[in-house]
Tab-separated table of C-alpha atoms in Angstrom:
chain	number	residue	atom	x	y	z
A	1	MET	CA	3.380	9.938	-78.383
A	2	SER	CA	2.508	7.474	-76.244
A	3	GLY	CA	1.298	6.893	-72.709
A	4	ASP	CA	3.905	6.114	-71.170
A	5	ASP	CA	6.169	8.687	-73.229
A	6	LEU	CA	3.564	11.588	-71.447
A	7	LEU	CA	4.147	10.154	-68.286
A	8	LEU	CA	8.151	9.656	-68.654
A	9	ASP	CA	7.928	13.521	-69.098
A	10	ARG	CA	6.044	14.358	-66.798
A	11	ILE	CA	9.277	13.361	-63.859
A	12	GLY	CA	11.269	16.109	-64.399
A	13	PRO	CA	8.613	18.981	-63.491
A	14	ALA	CA	7.774	16.553	-60.512
A	15	LEU	CA	10.912	15.803	-59.175
A	16	SER	CA	11.247	19.763	-59.432
A	17	ARG	CA	7.878	20.631	-57.398
A	18	LEU	CA	9.247	17.604	-55.626
A	19	ARG	CA	11.615	19.770	-54.378
A	20	ARG	CA	10.125	22.956	-53.870
A	21	ARG	CA	7.299	21.105	-51.888
A	22	THR	CA	9.566	19.368	-49.131
A	23	PRO	CA	8.342	20.141	-45.779
A	24	ALA	CA	11.585	21.499	-44.304
A	25	SER	CA	13.473	24.968	-44.739
A	26	GLY	CA	16.577	25.309	-47.116
A	27	ARG	CA	18.994	25.021	-44.001
A	28	ASP	CA	17.641	22.202	-42.665
A	29	LEU	CA	18.062	20.553	-46.657
A	30	SER	CA	21.267	21.084	-47.299
A	31	ARG	CA	22.496	20.429	-43.953
A	32	ASN	CA	20.716	17.273	-44.069
A	33	LEU	CA	22.390	16.663	-47.609
A	34	VAL	CA	25.734	16.822	-45.916
A	35	LEU	CA	24.961	15.009	-42.581
A	36	ASN	CA	23.386	11.895	-45.082
A	37	VAL	CA	26.831	12.004	-47.786
A	38	VAL	CA	29.362	12.295	-45.075
A	39	ALA	CA	26.952	9.232	-43.429
A	40	ASP	CA	26.561	6.776	-46.309
A	41	ALA	CA	30.161	7.259	-47.674
A	42	PRO	CA	31.557	3.891	-48.014
A	43	GLY	CA	34.697	4.979	-46.932
A	44	GLU	CA	36.959	7.727	-45.613
A	45	LEU	CA	35.072	11.316	-46.914
A	46	THR	CA	37.403	14.097	-47.664
A	47	VAL	CA	35.749	18.061	-48.491
A	48	GLY	CA	36.830	17.092	-51.804
A	49	GLY	CA	34.809	13.901	-51.621
A	50	LEU	CA	32.305	15.559	-50.496
A	51	ALA	CA	32.022	19.012	-52.930
A	52	ALA	CA	32.025	16.411	-55.624
A	53	GLU	CA	29.522	14.185	-54.067
A	54	MET	CA	27.515	17.283	-53.385
A	55	GLY	CA	28.307	18.614	-57.237
A	56	VAL	CA	29.703	21.963	-55.525
A	57	ALA	CA	32.812	24.181	-55.670
A	58	GLN	CA	34.941	23.277	-52.692
A	59	PRO	CA	34.452	26.647	-51.393
A	60	VAL	CA	30.510	25.722	-51.626
A	61	ALA	CA	31.548	22.427	-49.144
A	62	SER	CA	34.269	24.197	-46.926
A	63	ARG	CA	31.577	26.543	-45.784
A	64	THR	CA	28.494	23.870	-44.914
A	65	VAL	CA	31.547	21.880	-43.416
A	66	ALA	CA	32.746	24.994	-41.672
A	67	ALA	CA	28.618	25.749	-40.391
A	68	GLY	CA	28.536	21.532	-39.712
A	69	ILE	CA	31.581	21.999	-37.250
A	70	ALA	CA	30.335	24.693	-35.377
A	71	GLU	CA	26.962	23.425	-35.436
A	72	GLY	CA	29.080	20.338	-33.323
A	73	LEU	CA	27.391	17.987	-36.283
A	74	LEU	CA	30.732	17.342	-38.319
A	75	ARG	CA	34.464	16.994	-36.671
A	76	ARG	CA	36.969	16.901	-38.710
A	77	ALA	CA	40.009	13.237	-37.888
A	78	ALA	CA	42.900	12.329	-39.497
A	79	SER	CA	42.289	9.338	-42.482
A	80	GLN	CA	43.249	5.583	-40.999
A	81	ALA	CA	44.480	5.105	-44.211
A	82	ASP	CA	46.837	8.544	-44.997
A	83	GLY	CA	47.813	10.564	-41.857
A	84	ARG	CA	48.114	13.422	-43.643
A	85	ARG	CA	44.476	13.525	-45.238
A	86	THR	CA	41.642	15.234	-42.965
A	87	VAL	CA	38.591	13.734	-43.159
A	88	LEU	CA	34.754	14.433	-42.416
A	89	GLU	CA	33.042	12.067	-39.893
A	90	LEU	CA	29.610	12.506	-38.075
A	91	THR	CA	29.643	13.275	-34.210
A	92	GLU	CA	26.825	11.591	-32.140
A	93	ARG	CA	24.338	15.382	-32.138
A	94	GLY	CA	25.224	14.730	-35.992
A	95	GLU	CA	24.167	11.296	-36.519
A	96	ALA	CA	21.155	12.532	-33.646
A	97	GLU	CA	20.038	14.960	-36.290
A	98	ARG	CA	19.914	13.182	-38.950
A	99	ILE	CA	17.853	10.524	-37.705
A	100	ARG	CA	15.191	13.240	-36.510
A	101	PHE	CA	14.983	14.478	-40.268
A	102	ALA	CA	14.260	11.437	-41.493
A	103	ALA	CA	11.479	10.644	-39.086
A	104	GLU	CA	10.633	14.467	-40.280
A	105	GLN	CA	10.085	12.568	-43.914
A	106	ARG	CA	8.717	10.144	-43.415
A	107	GLU	CA	5.813	11.155	-41.221
A	108	ALA	CA	5.514	13.799	-44.025
A	109	PHE	CA	5.439	11.255	-46.881
A	110	GLU	CA	2.997	8.972	-44.407
A	111	ASP	CA	0.572	11.895	-44.193
A	112	ILE	CA	0.874	12.348	-48.369
A	113	THR	CA	0.580	9.152	-49.058
A	114	ALA	CA	-2.310	8.277	-46.832
A	115	ALA	CA	-4.976	7.546	-49.006
A	116	TRP	CA	-2.538	4.718	-50.837
A	117	SER	CA	-3.526	1.467	-50.534
A	118	PRO	CA	-0.279	-0.405	-47.911
A	119	GLU	CA	1.085	-2.115	-51.332
A	120	ASP	CA	0.853	1.216	-53.454
A	121	ARG	CA	2.995	3.061	-50.135
A	122	ALA	CA	5.560	0.052	-50.067
A	123	GLN	CA	5.333	-0.200	-53.803
A	124	PHE	CA	6.522	3.431	-54.390
A	125	ALA	CA	9.104	3.316	-51.183
A	126	ARG	CA	10.325	1.067	-52.576
A	127	LEU	CA	11.077	2.379	-56.189
A	128	LEU	CA	12.196	5.487	-55.248
A	129	VAL	CA	14.868	4.262	-52.994
A	130	ARG	CA	16.048	2.367	-55.779
A	131	TYR	CA	16.173	5.246	-58.398
A	132	ALA	CA	18.042	7.165	-55.660
A	133	ALA	CA	20.799	4.793	-55.601
A	134	ASP	CA	21.227	4.271	-59.221
A	135	ALA	CA	20.986	8.044	-59.386
A	136	GLY	CA	23.914	8.441	-57.884
A	137	ALA	CA	25.621	5.663	-59.761
A	138	TRP	CA	25.062	7.214	-62.328
A	139	SER	CA	26.171	10.663	-60.733
A	140	ARG	CA	30.180	8.555	-60.157
A	141	ARG	CA	30.158	6.973	-63.663
A	142	ARG	CA	29.229	10.573	-65.418
A	143	LYS	CA	31.778	12.187	-63.719
A	144	THR	CA	34.452	9.537	-63.938
A	145	VAL	CA	33.584	9.742	-68.235
A	146	GLU	CA	34.441	13.973	-67.349
A	147	ASP	CA	37.209	13.887	-66.229
A	148	ASP	CA	39.459	10.812	-68.077
A	149	GLU	CA	37.907	13.273	-71.432
A	150	SER	CA	39.832	16.173	-69.425
A	151	ARG	CA	42.900	14.496	-68.763
């Protein structure tokens, strides 16, 4: 096995360690995930769409949304495309919370990579953002294939 193969085999465990060592509570991570999914949605987002994007069952997404509404982070609104549908939106407080958490994550990233060169730090950031975007597209493609196969 080549050195590159050995390195690639270490990706899964490394990502698992990152998840465990994120400097936040599980509640913060879950809340931040929901806020980012709602903010990043290319169009209107329903609870069902949130569940699909998060990879959870609809009841789990419904409870998460209910908690977000109770905390004043999310609101339900009538769809502009179809008034019969209800979509999710961030409140001002929800956007402020999302920005606060992103600042905490940046601070952690800067602390963790403090000994890195500026070039390495920027390159890793570019590749990590690219990986996240490509992982989202991959996940959506997989879901489409699974949906097609179940019909």
